[in-house]
Amino acid sequence: RWEPPDWREQLERIREMRRSRDAPVDEMGVQKCYDSSAPPQVMRYQVLLALMLSSQTKDQVTSAAMLRLRRRGLTVDSVLHMDEDTLGQIIYPVGFWRNKVKYIKQTTAILKQKYGGDIPSTVEELMQLPGVGPKMAHLAMHIAWDSVAGIAVDTHVHRISNRLKWVKKETKSPEETRVALEDWLPRDLWKEINWLLVGFGQQTCLPVNPRCSQCLNQDICPAAKRL
């Protein structure tokens, strides 16, 4: 069975670099955005909403928008009773906020009608909700249901997996990367890999001008030698 040559050592060094847990994702990521004292059903809804807001949006902006929503009592019913203009004003300036207002209203109505106000507990059903993609669905399973159905791959995980050659051949999309990673990465690492690589991508393995000189993997990273 194929696996990347140095992956265990690369992973261990990334864990070392992430030890202080001080990246934006650690302090303001979706797992920090919901009210952990809320009833489980409300908590899960808040996780899903934070994920919907987080798409193509910095963690700091998502976190601030969630805080404003939560101040108004963030539940399925409160969002259903809110008009679109008000919702837009609260979540602005998250990326594509106008689209997200529509998706949030549509998805919340579906949750109320079809799931009794809770969120679905399978990746397939989550992905049928307006505005919910594969990465969000897998993260919702991890965070809201504490269930690992697959690897959550965003742009950071996609980029770094390709740089480290953790994919047999170059992948063109996060979804392609997810399939490639799940093919060889041991299942007990599937949950950890997202937050590890996202924080690493925010702090060290940046999209442009990665900080290779500060990276512990400099000597065993296929991309570092070319940069």
Coordinates of C-alpha atoms in Angstrom, one line a residue:
R1 CA 0.0 0.0 0.0
W2 CA 1.4 3.4 -1.0
E3 CA 2.3 6.0 1.6
P4 CA 4.5 9.1 1.5
P5 CA 8.2 8.3 2.4
D6 CA 8.7 10.7 5.3
W7 CA 5.2 11.4 6.5
R8 CA 5.5 10.2 10.1
E9 CA 8.5 12.4 10.7
Q10 CA 6.9 15.3 8.9
L11 CA 3.7 14.9 11.0
E12 CA 5.7 14.7 14.2
R13 CA 7.6 17.9 13.4
I14 CA 4.3 19.7 12.5
R15 CA 2.9 18.6 15.9
E16 CA 6.0 20.1 17.5
M17 CA 5.5 23.4 15.6
R18 CA 1.8 23.5 16.6
R19 CA 2.5 22.7 20.2
S20 CA 1.7 26.2 21.5
R21 CA -1.7 26.2 19.8
D22 CA -1.6 29.9 19.2
A23 CA -2.8 30.1 15.5
P24 CA -6.0 31.9 14.7
V25 CA -7.8 28.6 14.2
D26 CA -6.9 27.6 17.8
E27 CA -8.2 30.8 19.4
M28 CA -11.1 31.7 17.0
G29 CA -11.8 28.6 15.0
V30 CA -15.3 27.1 14.7
Q31 CA -14.7 24.9 17.7
K32 CA -14.5 28.1 19.8
C33 CA -17.5 29.9 18.2
Y34 CA -20.4 28.1 19.7
D35 CA -21.9 28.4 23.2
S36 CA -20.7 25.2 25.0
S37 CA -23.2 25.7 27.7
A38 CA -26.2 25.7 25.3
P39 CA -28.4 22.6 25.0
P40 CA -26.8 20.0 22.6
Q41 CA -29.2 20.7 19.8
V42 CA -28.6 24.5 19.9
M43 CA -24.8 23.9 20.2
R44 CA -24.9 21.7 17.1
Y45 CA -26.8 24.4 15.2
Q46 CA -24.3 27.0 16.2
V47 CA -21.4 24.8 15.0
L48 CA -23.1 24.4 11.6
L49 CA -23.8 28.2 11.3
A50 CA -20.2 29.0 12.2
L51 CA -19.0 26.6 9.5
M52 CA -21.3 28.2 6.9
L53 CA -19.9 31.7 7.9
S54 CA -16.3 30.5 7.9
S55 CA -16.1 29.7 4.2
Q56 CA -13.6 32.0 2.5
T57 CA -13.5 34.1 5.6
K58 CA -10.7 34.6 8.2
D59 CA -11.3 33.0 11.6
Q60 CA -11.2 36.5 13.3
V61 CA -14.1 37.7 11.1
T62 CA -16.2 34.5 11.6
S63 CA -15.6 34.6 15.4
A64 CA -16.8 38.3 15.6
A65 CA -19.9 37.5 13.5
M66 CA -20.8 34.5 15.7
L67 CA -20.4 36.6 18.8
R68 CA -22.8 39.2 17.4
L69 CA -25.3 36.5 16.5
R70 CA -25.0 34.8 19.9
R71 CA -25.7 38.1 21.7
R72 CA -29.2 37.9 20.2
G73 CA -29.7 34.3 21.3
L74 CA -28.6 32.1 18.4
T75 CA -31.2 29.4 17.9
V76 CA -33.1 27.9 14.9
D77 CA -36.2 29.9 15.9
S78 CA -34.4 33.2 16.4
V79 CA -32.9 33.0 12.9
L80 CA -36.2 32.0 11.4
H81 CA -37.8 35.1 12.9
M82 CA -35.0 37.4 11.8
D83 CA -35.4 39.2 8.5
E84 CA -32.7 38.9 5.8
D85 CA -31.6 42.6 6.1
T86 CA -31.0 42.2 9.9
L87 CA -29.1 38.9 9.4
G88 CA -27.0 40.5 6.7
Q89 CA -26.1 43.5 9.0
I90 CA -25.1 41.1 11.8
I91 CA -22.9 38.8 9.8
Y92 CA -21.2 41.4 7.6
P93 CA -18.3 41.5 6.6
V94 CA -17.9 37.7 6.3
G95 CA -17.1 36.6 2.7
F96 CA -20.1 36.4 0.3
W97 CA -22.3 37.5 3.1
R98 CA -25.3 38.1 0.8
N99 CA -25.3 34.5 -0.4
K100 CA -24.7 33.2 3.1
V101 CA -27.8 35.1 4.4
K102 CA -29.9 33.2 1.8
Y103 CA -28.2 29.8 2.6
I104 CA -28.6 30.3 6.3
K105 CA -32.3 31.1 6.1
Q106 CA -33.0 28.2 3.7
T107 CA -30.9 25.7 5.7
T108 CA -32.5 26.8 9.0
A109 CA -36.0 26.3 7.6
I110 CA -35.0 22.8 6.5
L111 CA -33.6 22.0 9.9
K112 CA -36.8 23.1 11.5
Q113 CA -39.1 21.2 9.1
K114 CA -37.1 18.0 8.5
Y115 CA -34.9 17.5 11.6
G116 CA -36.9 19.0 14.4
G117 CA -34.5 21.9 14.8
D118 CA -31.4 19.7 15.0
I119 CA -28.7 19.2 12.4
P120 CA -28.4 16.0 10.3
S121 CA -25.9 13.3 11.7
T122 CA -24.5 12.1 8.3
V123 CA -22.1 13.7 5.9
E124 CA -24.5 12.9 3.0
E125 CA -27.5 14.7 4.6
L126 CA -25.4 17.7 5.7
M127 CA -24.1 18.2 2.2
Q128 CA -27.7 18.4 0.9
L129 CA -28.2 21.6 2.9
P130 CA -27.9 24.8 1.0
G131 CA -24.4 26.3 1.4
V132 CA -22.8 23.3 3.0
G133 CA -19.9 21.6 1.3
P134 CA -17.8 18.5 2.0
K135 CA -15.3 20.3 4.3
M136 CA -18.1 21.8 6.4
A137 CA -19.9 18.5 6.6
H138 CA -16.9 16.6 7.8
L139 CA -16.0 19.3 10.4
A140 CA -19.7 19.4 11.6
M141 CA -19.4 15.6 12.1
H142 CA -16.2 16.1 14.1
I143 CA -17.2 19.0 16.2
A144 CA -21.0 18.7 16.6
W145 CA -21.4 14.9 16.6
D146 CA -17.8 13.9 17.8
S147 CA -17.9 11.4 14.9
V148 CA -15.1 11.0 12.3
A149 CA -16.6 10.1 8.9
G150 CA -13.8 11.5 6.9
I151 CA -11.0 14.1 6.7
A152 CA -12.0 17.8 6.6
V153 CA -9.9 19.3 3.8
D154 CA -9.8 23.1 3.3
T155 CA -7.4 25.2 1.2
H156 CA -4.6 24.9 3.9
V157 CA -4.8 21.1 4.1
H158 CA -5.0 20.9 0.3
R159 CA -2.0 23.1 -0.3
I160 CA 0.2 21.5 2.4
S161 CA -0.7 17.9 1.4
N162 CA 0.5 18.8 -2.1
R163 CA 3.7 20.5 -0.9
L164 CA 4.6 17.6 1.3
K165 CA 3.7 15.1 -1.5
W166 CA 1.2 13.4 0.8
V167 CA -0.8 12.7 -2.4
K168 CA 0.4 10.2 -4.9
K169 CA 0.0 12.7 -7.7
E170 CA -0.9 16.4 -7.6
T171 CA -4.5 17.1 -6.7
K172 CA -6.6 19.9 -8.1
S173 CA -9.2 20.4 -5.4
P174 CA -9.7 19.9 -1.7
E175 CA -12.2 17.1 -2.4
E176 CA -9.6 15.3 -4.5
T177 CA -7.1 15.7 -1.7
R178 CA -9.6 14.3 0.8
V179 CA -10.0 11.1 -1.2
A180 CA -6.2 10.8 -1.7
L181 CA -5.4 11.3 2.0
E182 CA -8.1 8.9 3.2
D183 CA -6.6 6.3 1.0
W184 CA -3.5 5.9 3.1
L185 CA -3.6 8.1 6.3
P186 CA -4.4 5.9 9.3
R187 CA -8.0 6.6 10.4
D188 CA -7.0 7.5 14.0
L189 CA -5.3 10.6 12.6
W190 CA -8.2 11.9 10.5
K191 CA -9.7 14.2 13.1
E192 CA -6.4 15.7 14.2
I193 CA -5.0 16.4 10.7
N194 CA -7.4 19.3 10.0
W195 CA -6.6 21.6 12.9
L196 CA -2.9 20.6 12.8
L197 CA -2.4 21.6 9.1
V198 CA -4.8 24.6 9.2
G199 CA -2.8 26.3 12.0
F200 CA 0.5 25.3 10.4
G201 CA -0.8 26.9 7.1
Q202 CA -1.8 30.1 8.9
Q203 CA 1.5 30.5 10.7
T204 CA 4.3 28.8 8.7
C205 CA 3.4 27.1 5.5
L206 CA 1.7 30.2 4.1
P207 CA 0.0 30.3 0.6
V208 CA 2.5 32.9 -0.6
N209 CA 6.1 33.2 0.7
P210 CA 6.0 30.2 3.1
R211 CA 8.4 30.5 6.0
C212 CA 10.6 27.6 5.1
S213 CA 13.6 28.9 7.0
Q214 CA 11.5 28.6 10.2
C215 CA 10.0 25.2 9.4
L216 CA 11.3 22.1 11.1
N217 CA 10.6 20.1 8.0
Q218 CA 12.8 22.2 5.8
D219 CA 15.3 19.3 5.2
I220 CA 12.6 16.7 4.4
C221 CA 10.0 18.8 2.5
P222 CA 9.9 18.3 -1.3
A223 CA 8.6 21.9 -1.8
A224 CA 11.2 23.6 0.4
K225 CA 14.1 22.6 -1.9
R226 CA 12.5 24.4 -4.8
L227 CA 11.5 27.6 -2.9

